[in-house]
Amino acid sequence: MGYRVAVVGATGNVGREMLVILEELNFPVDEIFAVASRKSIGVEVNFGDQTLYCQDIELFDFSKVDVVLMSVSGAFSREWSPKIGKAGAIVIDNSSAWRMDPDVPLIVPEVNPDAVALASRKNIIANPNCSTAQLVVALKPLHDVAKIKRVVVSTYQSVSGAGKQGIDELWDQTKAVYSLGPTDPKKFPKQIAFNVIPFIGAFNDDGYTDEEAKMWNETHKMIDPSIALTVTCVRVPVFVGHSEAVNIEFEQPISVEEARTILRNAPGCLVIDKHEPGGYVTPYECVGEDATYISRIRTDPTVDNGLQIWVVSDNLRKGAALNAIQIAECLINRKLIQAKRKAA
Ligand SMILES: NC(=O)c1ccc[n+]([C@@H]2O[C@H](COP(=O)([O-])OP(=O)(O)OC[C@H]3O[C@@H](n4cnc5c(N)ncnc54)[C@H](OP(=O)(O)O)[C@@H]3O)[C@@H](O)[C@H]2O)c1
């Protein structure tokens, strides 16, 4: 028997990718519903060869579903996820609303799958920030062997991480540059076409951004609070695929060869690291792929026990939709969700 699944935010970047991946992975779906805002009532989205018509969240009966894959804003999730959880469905949420709630597990299945056991506290599970997801997939297996002391990250984040409007803005501005039209920024604080912006989210009092703070807070919650992590998050004119330059300082010695072997055998990681032109992965190549790609593994000679790596992944997949569906699979494998009987 399959499950009754609702995708909330089904018209968005992440929601559409969820529908693709549910079908690709042959997720045991008995019935599936696409849900979005009132303005999207009747909008068509695809699930395999089926066409789904979006329903208004305000009118949707969540008591008839088993799993809700939620990909809407944090404010919206704060209001709706507890109501849906109380109605008996389990919510897997992509927003930042619940990630640091002590009663909500924050999960990347390759890193901390056992945390699903805590899901029953609120019937909500949080998916991490897209940049954190791919980072922890790479860090955890190395931490298990040589204990990470400090990490310095620079991100190169694609515009799809900022939703549909982010993609539209890069597309429109790029065309406008060629046709000498207006390139006024709307979604991003400065022009993103042919530019990079060292700012994502909102400023905190300490000068970091909330996007940057998410990366250390979520890494602490999922791997180890003793890891010192500092980061600069940068938006780049790439449609899909986040990249990260990661400098890692370990407590114990670890060679490049050891790290390469560990990462080659680690779940979710794929090492492509040849010392020849093109022997590394770029975001363009990771689109539509599930893996977290690791390239440019080398020693950092400026610290004791230091390594540098380059980490690339599809932010709409491992950073959001794929991770959420892998969490749902974890729940099924551990028998932590029951399929409701379909009403006669
Ligand atoms: N993109 C990424 O790489 C990524 C990664 C990790 C996490 N996330 C998080 O995932 C969430 C969704 O991101 P996204 O990139 O998919 O955004 P998006 O493309 O802008 O889509 C937003 C979705 O939310 C729906 N929505 C907005 N207001 C609503 C309302 N009042 N009632 C019901 N539905 C409403 C929209 O439906 P309408 O079309 O009807 O407005 C749309 O389906 C965000 O919290 C984001 O931070 C994104």
CSV table of C-alpha atoms and ligand atoms in Angstrom, one decimal:
chain,number,residue,atom,x,y,z
A,1,MET,CA,0.0,0.0,0.0
A,2,GLY,CA,1.2,3.5,-0.8
A,3,TYR,CA,1.0,6.8,1.0
A,4,ARG,CA,-1.2,9.9,0.4
A,5,VAL,CA,1.2,12.7,-0.2
A,6,ALA,CA,0.6,16.5,-0.5
A,7,VAL,CA,3.2,18.8,-2.0
A,8,VAL,CA,2.6,22.3,-0.6
A,9,GLY,CA,4.2,25.0,-2.7
A,10,ALA,CA,3.8,22.7,-5.8
A,11,THR,CA,4.1,25.6,-8.3
A,12,GLY,CA,7.5,26.7,-6.9
A,13,ASN,CA,11.1,25.6,-7.8
A,14,VAL,CA,11.4,23.1,-5.0
A,15,GLY,CA,7.8,21.9,-5.2
A,16,ARG,CA,8.1,21.0,-8.9
A,17,GLU,CA,11.4,19.3,-8.3
A,18,MET,CA,9.7,17.2,-5.5
A,19,LEU,CA,7.1,16.0,-7.9
A,20,VAL,CA,9.8,15.0,-10.4
A,21,ILE,CA,11.8,13.1,-7.7
A,22,LEU,CA,8.8,11.3,-6.2
A,23,GLU,CA,8.2,9.9,-9.6
A,24,GLU,CA,11.9,9.2,-10.4
A,25,LEU,CA,12.4,7.3,-7.1
A,26,ASN,CA,9.2,5.4,-7.5
A,27,PHE,CA,8.1,6.7,-4.1
A,28,PRO,CA,5.1,4.6,-2.9
A,29,VAL,CA,2.4,7.1,-3.7
A,30,ASP,CA,-1.2,6.0,-3.4
A,31,GLU,CA,-2.6,9.5,-4.1
A,32,ILE,CA,-0.9,12.8,-4.6
A,33,PHE,CA,-2.2,16.4,-4.2
A,34,ALA,CA,-0.6,19.6,-5.4
A,35,VAL,CA,-1.3,22.5,-3.1
A,36,ALA,CA,-0.4,26.2,-3.5
A,37,SER,CA,-1.9,29.6,-2.8
A,38,ARG,CA,-5.3,30.7,-3.9
A,39,LYS,CA,-3.9,32.4,-7.0
A,40,SER,CA,-2.7,29.1,-8.3
A,41,ILE,CA,-6.1,27.2,-8.0
A,42,GLY,CA,-6.3,24.9,-11.1
A,43,VAL,CA,-2.7,25.6,-12.2
A,44,GLU,CA,-1.4,22.4,-13.8
A,45,VAL,CA,1.7,20.6,-12.6
A,46,ASN,CA,3.1,17.3,-13.7
A,47,PHE,CA,3.6,14.1,-11.8
A,48,GLY,CA,5.0,11.5,-14.2
A,49,ASP,CA,2.4,11.3,-16.9
A,50,GLN,CA,-0.4,12.6,-14.7
A,51,THR,CA,-1.5,16.2,-14.6
A,52,LEU,CA,-2.3,17.6,-11.2
A,53,TYR,CA,-4.4,20.7,-10.6
A,54,CYS,CA,-3.3,22.9,-7.7
A,55,GLN,CA,-5.7,23.3,-4.8
A,56,ASP,CA,-5.9,26.2,-2.4
A,57,ILE,CA,-4.2,25.5,0.9
A,58,GLU,CA,-7.0,27.3,2.8
A,59,LEU,CA,-9.5,24.8,1.6
A,60,PHE,CA,-7.4,21.6,1.6
A,61,ASP,CA,-8.2,18.9,4.1
A,62,PHE,CA,-4.9,17.7,5.5
A,63,SER,CA,-6.4,15.0,7.6
A,64,LYS,CA,-6.7,12.8,4.5
A,65,VAL,CA,-2.9,12.7,3.8
A,66,ASP,CA,0.0,10.9,5.5
A,67,VAL,CA,3.0,13.1,4.4
A,68,VAL,CA,3.2,16.8,3.6
A,69,LEU,CA,6.2,18.0,1.7
A,70,MET,CA,6.2,21.7,2.4
A,71,SER,CA,8.2,24.2,0.4
A,72,VAL,CA,6.8,27.6,1.1
A,73,SER,CA,8.1,30.6,3.1
A,74,GLY,CA,9.2,30.4,6.7
A,75,ALA,CA,6.4,32.7,7.9
A,76,PHE,CA,3.8,30.5,6.1
A,77,SER,CA,5.3,27.3,7.5
A,78,ARG,CA,5.2,28.7,11.0
A,79,GLU,CA,1.5,29.2,10.7
A,80,TRP,CA,0.6,26.0,8.8
A,81,SER,CA,3.0,23.2,9.8
A,82,PRO,CA,1.7,22.9,13.4
A,83,LYS,CA,-1.9,22.8,12.2
A,84,ILE,CA,-1.1,20.1,9.7
A,85,GLY,CA,1.0,18.1,12.2
A,86,LYS,CA,-1.9,18.2,14.7
A,87,ALA,CA,-4.3,17.0,11.9
A,88,GLY,CA,-2.1,13.8,11.9
A,89,ALA,CA,0.1,14.2,8.8
A,90,ILE,CA,3.9,14.4,9.1
A,91,VAL,CA,5.3,17.6,7.7
A,92,ILE,CA,8.7,17.7,6.1
A,93,ASP,CA,9.5,21.4,5.8
A,94,ASN,CA,12.0,23.1,3.6
A,95,SER,CA,11.8,26.6,5.1
A,96,SER,CA,14.0,27.9,8.0
A,97,ALA,CA,11.0,28.1,10.4
A,98,TRP,CA,11.6,24.9,12.4
A,99,ARG,CA,15.3,24.0,11.9
A,100,MET,CA,16.5,25.1,15.3
A,101,ASP,CA,13.4,24.1,17.3
A,102,PRO,CA,14.7,21.5,19.9
A,103,ASP,CA,11.5,19.5,19.4
A,104,VAL,CA,12.0,19.3,15.6
A,105,PRO,CA,14.6,17.1,14.1
A,106,LEU,CA,16.8,18.6,11.4
A,107,ILE,CA,17.9,15.9,9.1
A,108,VAL,CA,20.2,15.0,6.3
A,109,PRO,CA,19.8,11.2,5.9
A,110,GLU,CA,23.5,10.6,5.1
A,111,VAL,CA,24.4,12.4,8.3
A,112,ASN,CA,21.9,11.9,11.2
A,113,PRO,CA,19.1,9.6,10.1
A,114,ASP,CA,18.5,8.4,13.6
A,115,ALA,CA,17.0,11.8,14.5
A,116,VAL,CA,13.8,10.8,12.7
A,117,ALA,CA,12.8,9.1,15.9
A,118,LEU,CA,12.1,12.6,17.3
A,119,ALA,CA,9.6,13.4,14.6
A,120,SER,CA,6.6,12.4,16.6
A,121,ARG,CA,7.1,15.4,19.1
A,122,LYS,CA,5.5,17.9,16.7
A,123,ASN,CA,5.0,15.8,13.5
A,124,ILE,CA,7.4,18.2,11.8
A,125,ILE,CA,10.8,17.4,10.4
A,126,ALA,CA,13.1,20.2,9.1
A,127,ASN,CA,15.2,20.1,6.0
A,128,PRO,CA,18.4,22.2,6.2
A,129,ASN,CA,19.4,25.2,4.2
A,130,CYS,CA,20.6,24.2,0.7
A,131,SER,CA,24.2,25.2,1.4
A,132,THR,CA,24.3,23.4,4.7
A,133,ALA,CA,22.9,20.2,3.2
A,134,GLN,CA,25.7,19.6,0.7
A,135,LEU,CA,28.4,20.8,3.2
A,136,VAL,CA,27.4,18.4,5.9
A,137,VAL,CA,27.3,15.5,3.5
A,138,ALA,CA,31.0,16.2,2.8
A,139,LEU,CA,32.0,17.1,6.4
A,140,LYS,CA,30.5,14.3,8.4
A,141,PRO,CA,32.5,11.3,7.1
A,142,LEU,CA,35.7,13.3,7.5
A,143,HIS,CA,34.7,14.4,11.0
A,144,ASP,CA,34.0,10.8,12.0
A,145,VAL,CA,37.7,9.9,11.2
A,146,ALA,CA,39.8,12.9,12.1
A,147,LYS,CA,37.5,15.2,14.1
A,148,ILE,CA,37.0,18.7,12.6
A,149,LYS,CA,38.2,21.7,14.6
A,150,ARG,CA,37.5,24.6,12.3
A,151,VAL,CA,35.9,25.2,8.9
A,152,VAL,CA,36.1,28.2,6.6
A,153,VAL,CA,33.6,28.3,3.8
A,154,SER,CA,32.9,30.6,0.8
A,155,THR,CA,29.7,29.8,-1.0
A,156,TYR,CA,28.9,30.4,-4.7
A,157,GLN,CA,25.1,30.1,-4.6
A,158,SER,CA,22.8,30.0,-7.6
A,159,VAL,CA,19.8,32.2,-8.1
A,160,SER,CA,17.3,29.3,-7.9
A,161,GLY,CA,18.1,29.3,-4.2
A,162,ALA,CA,16.0,32.5,-4.1
A,163,GLY,CA,12.9,30.9,-5.7
A,164,LYS,CA,11.1,31.5,-8.9
A,165,GLN,CA,11.7,35.2,-8.7
A,166,GLY,CA,15.5,34.7,-8.4
A,167,ILE,CA,15.6,32.7,-11.7
A,168,ASP,CA,13.4,35.2,-13.5
A,169,GLU,CA,15.6,38.1,-12.4
A,170,LEU,CA,18.8,36.6,-13.7
A,171,TRP,CA,17.1,35.7,-17.0
A,172,ASP,CA,15.5,39.1,-17.5
A,173,GLN,CA,18.6,41.1,-16.5
A,174,THR,CA,20.8,39.0,-18.8
A,175,LYS,CA,18.5,39.7,-21.7
A,176,ALA,CA,18.2,43.4,-20.7
A,177,VAL,CA,22.0,43.8,-20.7
A,178,TYR,CA,22.2,42.6,-24.3
A,179,SER,CA,19.2,44.7,-25.5
A,180,LEU,CA,20.3,47.8,-23.4
A,181,GLY,CA,17.1,47.6,-21.4
A,182,PRO,CA,16.6,48.3,-17.7
A,183,THR,CA,18.4,46.0,-15.3
A,184,ASP,CA,17.0,47.4,-12.0
A,185,PRO,CA,17.3,44.8,-9.2
A,186,LYS,CA,14.0,43.7,-7.6
A,187,LYS,CA,14.7,40.3,-5.9
A,188,PHE,CA,18.4,40.8,-5.3
A,189,PRO,CA,19.9,43.9,-3.7
A,190,LYS,CA,22.2,44.6,-6.7
A,191,GLN,CA,22.3,43.5,-10.4
A,192,ILE,CA,23.0,39.8,-10.5
A,193,ALA,CA,23.6,39.4,-14.2
A,194,PHE,CA,27.4,39.5,-14.9
A,195,ASN,CA,28.0,40.2,-11.2
A,196,VAL,CA,28.4,38.5,-7.8
A,197,ILE,CA,26.8,39.7,-4.6
A,198,PRO,CA,28.5,39.0,-1.3
A,199,PHE,CA,25.2,39.1,0.6
A,200,ILE,CA,22.3,36.6,1.0
A,201,GLY,CA,19.4,37.0,3.4
A,202,ALA,CA,19.5,39.8,5.9
A,203,PHE,CA,22.2,41.3,8.1
A,204,ASN,CA,22.5,40.3,11.7
A,205,ASP,CA,23.9,42.6,14.4
A,206,ASP,CA,27.4,41.0,14.2
A,207,GLY,CA,27.7,41.8,10.4
A,208,TYR,CA,27.1,38.3,9.3
A,209,THR,CA,23.9,37.4,7.4
A,210,ASP,CA,21.2,35.1,8.6
A,211,GLU,CA,22.1,32.8,5.7
A,212,GLU,CA,25.6,32.5,7.1
A,213,ALA,CA,24.4,32.0,10.6
A,214,LYS,CA,22.1,29.1,9.4
A,215,MET,CA,25.2,27.3,8.1
A,216,TRP,CA,27.0,27.1,11.4
A,217,ASN,CA,23.8,26.7,13.5
A,218,GLU,CA,22.6,23.8,11.4
A,219,THR,CA,26.0,22.2,11.2
A,220,HIS,CA,26.2,22.3,15.0
A,221,LYS,CA,22.8,20.7,15.3
A,222,MET,CA,23.4,17.9,12.8
A,223,ILE,CA,27.1,17.1,13.3
A,224,ASP,CA,28.8,18.6,16.4
A,225,PRO,CA,28.4,21.9,18.2
A,226,SER,CA,32.2,22.0,18.9
A,227,ILE,CA,33.0,22.6,15.2
A,228,ALA,CA,34.0,26.3,14.7
A,229,LEU,CA,32.7,27.4,11.4
A,230,THR,CA,32.9,30.8,9.6
A,231,VAL,CA,31.4,31.5,6.2
A,232,THR,CA,30.8,34.1,3.5
A,233,CYS,CA,27.7,33.4,1.4
A,234,VAL,CA,27.8,34.8,-2.1
A,235,ARG,CA,25.1,34.9,-4.8
A,236,VAL,CA,26.5,34.2,-8.3
A,237,PRO,CA,24.8,34.4,-11.8
A,238,VAL,CA,24.3,30.6,-12.1
A,239,PHE,CA,20.7,29.3,-12.5
A,240,VAL,CA,21.0,26.0,-10.6
A,241,GLY,CA,23.8,24.4,-8.5
A,242,HIS,CA,25.6,25.7,-5.4
A,243,SER,CA,29.4,25.5,-5.1
A,244,GLU,CA,31.5,25.9,-1.9
A,245,ALA,CA,35.2,26.3,-1.4
A,246,VAL,CA,35.8,24.7,2.0
A,247,ASN,CA,38.9,24.9,4.2
A,248,ILE,CA,39.0,22.3,7.0
A,249,GLU,CA,41.3,22.1,10.0
A,250,PHE,CA,41.3,18.7,11.8
A,251,GLU,CA,42.4,17.6,15.3
A,252,GLN,CA,44.1,14.5,13.9
A,253,PRO,CA,46.3,14.2,10.9
A,254,ILE,CA,44.6,13.2,7.7
A,255,SER,CA,46.2,12.9,4.3
A,256,VAL,CA,44.7,13.9,0.9
A,257,GLU,CA,44.7,10.2,0.0
A,258,GLU,CA,42.9,9.2,3.2
A,259,ALA,CA,40.3,12.0,2.6
A,260,ARG,CA,39.8,10.9,-1.0
A,261,THR,CA,39.2,7.3,0.1
A,262,ILE,CA,36.8,8.3,2.9
A,263,LEU,CA,34.8,10.6,0.6
A,264,ARG,CA,34.7,8.0,-2.1
A,265,ASN,CA,33.1,5.5,0.3
A,266,ALA,CA,30.8,8.1,1.9
A,267,PRO,CA,27.0,8.0,1.3
A,268,GLY,CA,25.9,10.7,-1.1
A,269,CYS,CA,29.4,11.8,-2.1
A,270,LEU,CA,31.0,11.4,-5.5
A,271,VAL,CA,34.7,12.3,-5.9
A,272,ILE,CA,35.8,13.7,-9.2
A,273,ASP,CA,39.3,15.0,-8.7
A,274,LYS,CA,41.8,14.7,-11.5
A,275,HIS,CA,44.8,16.9,-11.8
A,276,GLU,CA,44.1,17.8,-15.4
A,277,PRO,CA,42.1,20.5,-17.2
A,278,GLY,CA,38.4,19.9,-16.4
A,279,GLY,CA,39.1,17.2,-13.8
A,280,TYR,CA,36.7,18.8,-11.3
A,281,VAL,CA,32.9,19.4,-11.2
A,282,THR,CA,31.2,22.7,-11.9
A,283,PRO,CA,27.5,23.6,-11.0
A,284,TYR,CA,26.5,23.3,-14.6
A,285,GLU,CA,27.3,19.6,-14.6
A,286,CYS,CA,25.5,18.8,-11.3
A,287,VAL,CA,22.1,19.9,-12.4
A,288,GLY,CA,19.6,17.1,-12.1
A,289,GLU,CA,22.0,14.9,-10.2
A,290,ASP,CA,21.6,13.5,-6.7
A,291,ALA,CA,25.2,13.4,-5.6
A,292,THR,CA,27.3,15.9,-3.7
A,293,TYR,CA,30.4,16.2,-5.8
A,294,ILE,CA,33.8,16.7,-4.2
A,295,SER,CA,36.8,18.0,-6.2
A,296,ARG,CA,40.1,19.8,-5.7
A,297,ILE,CA,41.1,17.8,-2.5
A,298,ARG,CA,44.4,19.2,-1.4
A,299,THR,CA,46.5,19.9,1.7
A,300,ASP,CA,46.2,23.4,3.3
A,301,PRO,CA,49.8,23.9,4.4
A,302,THR,CA,49.1,27.0,6.4
A,303,VAL,CA,47.6,25.1,9.4
A,304,ASP,CA,48.3,21.8,11.1
A,305,ASN,CA,46.1,19.0,9.7
A,306,GLY,CA,44.4,21.2,7.0
A,307,LEU,CA,42.6,20.2,3.9
A,308,GLN,CA,40.8,22.2,1.2
A,309,ILE,CA,38.0,20.8,-0.9
A,310,TRP,CA,35.5,22.1,-3.6
A,311,VAL,CA,31.9,20.9,-3.0
A,312,VAL,CA,29.1,21.2,-5.7
A,313,SER,CA,25.5,20.0,-5.6
A,314,ASP,CA,22.1,20.7,-7.2
A,315,ASN,CA,20.5,23.0,-4.6
A,316,LEU,CA,17.0,22.1,-5.7
A,317,ARG,CA,17.7,18.4,-5.2
A,318,LYS,CA,20.1,17.5,-2.4
A,319,GLY,CA,19.6,21.0,-1.0
A,320,ALA,CA,15.9,20.7,-0.9
A,321,ALA,CA,13.5,18.3,-2.7
A,322,LEU,CA,15.7,15.2,-2.8
A,323,ASN,CA,16.7,15.5,0.8
A,324,ALA,CA,13.0,15.9,1.9
A,325,ILE,CA,12.0,12.8,0.0
A,326,GLN,CA,14.9,10.8,1.4
A,327,ILE,CA,13.7,11.8,4.9
A,328,ALA,CA,10.2,10.5,4.0
A,329,GLU,CA,11.9,7.2,2.8
A,330,CYS,CA,13.7,7.0,6.2
A,331,LEU,CA,10.3,7.3,8.0
A,332,ILE,CA,8.9,4.5,5.9
A,333,ASN,CA,12.0,2.3,6.3
A,334,ARG,CA,11.8,2.7,10.1
A,335,LYS,CA,8.0,2.2,10.1
A,336,LEU,CA,7.5,5.7,11.6
A,337,ILE,CA,4.5,6.6,9.4
A,338,GLN,CA,1.4,4.7,8.8
A,339,ALA,CA,-0.6,5.0,5.6
A,340,LYS,CA,-4.2,6.1,6.3
A,341,ARG,CA,-6.9,4.0,4.9
A,342,LYS,CA,-8.5,5.7,1.9
A,343,ALA,CA,-12.0,6.9,2.6
A,344,ALA,CA,-14.6,4.6,1.0
B,1,LIG,N1,15.4,26.9,-3.8
B,1,LIG,C1,16.2,26.3,-3.0
B,1,LIG,O1,17.3,26.0,-3.4
B,1,LIG,C2,15.8,26.0,-1.6
B,1,LIG,C3,16.6,25.1,-0.9
B,1,LIG,C4,16.3,24.8,0.4
B,1,LIG,C5,15.1,25.4,1.0
B,1,LIG,N2,14.4,26.2,0.2
B,1,LIG,C6,13.2,26.8,0.9
B,1,LIG,O2,12.0,26.2,0.3
B,1,LIG,C7,10.9,27.1,0.3
B,1,LIG,C8,10.4,27.2,-1.1
B,1,LIG,O3,11.4,27.7,-2.0
B,1,LIG,P1,11.2,27.8,-3.6
B,1,LIG,O4,12.6,28.0,-4.1
B,1,LIG,O5,10.5,26.6,-4.1
B,1,LIG,O6,10.3,29.1,-3.7
B,1,LIG,P2,9.4,29.6,-4.9
B,1,LIG,O7,9.9,29.0,-6.2
B,1,LIG,O8,9.3,31.1,-4.8
B,1,LIG,O9,7.9,28.9,-4.6
B,1,LIG,C9,7.2,29.3,-3.5
B,1,LIG,C10,6.0,28.4,-3.4
B,1,LIG,O10,5.2,28.8,-2.2
B,1,LIG,C11,3.8,29.0,-2.6
B,1,LIG,N3,3.2,30.0,-1.8
B,1,LIG,C12,3.5,31.2,-1.6
B,1,LIG,N4,2.6,31.9,-0.8
B,1,LIG,C13,1.7,30.9,-0.5
B,1,LIG,C14,0.5,31.0,0.3
B,1,LIG,N5,0.0,32.1,0.9
B,1,LIG,N6,-0.3,29.8,0.4
B,1,LIG,C15,0.1,28.7,-0.3
B,1,LIG,N7,1.3,28.6,-1.0
B,1,LIG,C16,2.0,29.7,-1.1
B,1,LIG,C17,3.9,29.4,-4.0
B,1,LIG,O11,2.6,29.2,-4.6
B,1,LIG,P3,2.0,30.3,-5.6
B,1,LIG,O12,2.7,30.0,-7.0
B,1,LIG,O13,0.6,29.9,-5.6
B,1,LIG,O14,2.3,31.6,-5.1
B,1,LIG,C18,5.0,28.5,-4.6
B,1,LIG,O15,4.4,27.2,-4.9
B,1,LIG,C19,11.5,28.4,0.9
B,1,LIG,O16,11.2,28.4,2.3
B,1,LIG,C20,13.0,28.3,0.6
B,1,LIG,O17,13.7,29.0,1.5
B,1,LIG,C21,14.6,26.5,-1.0
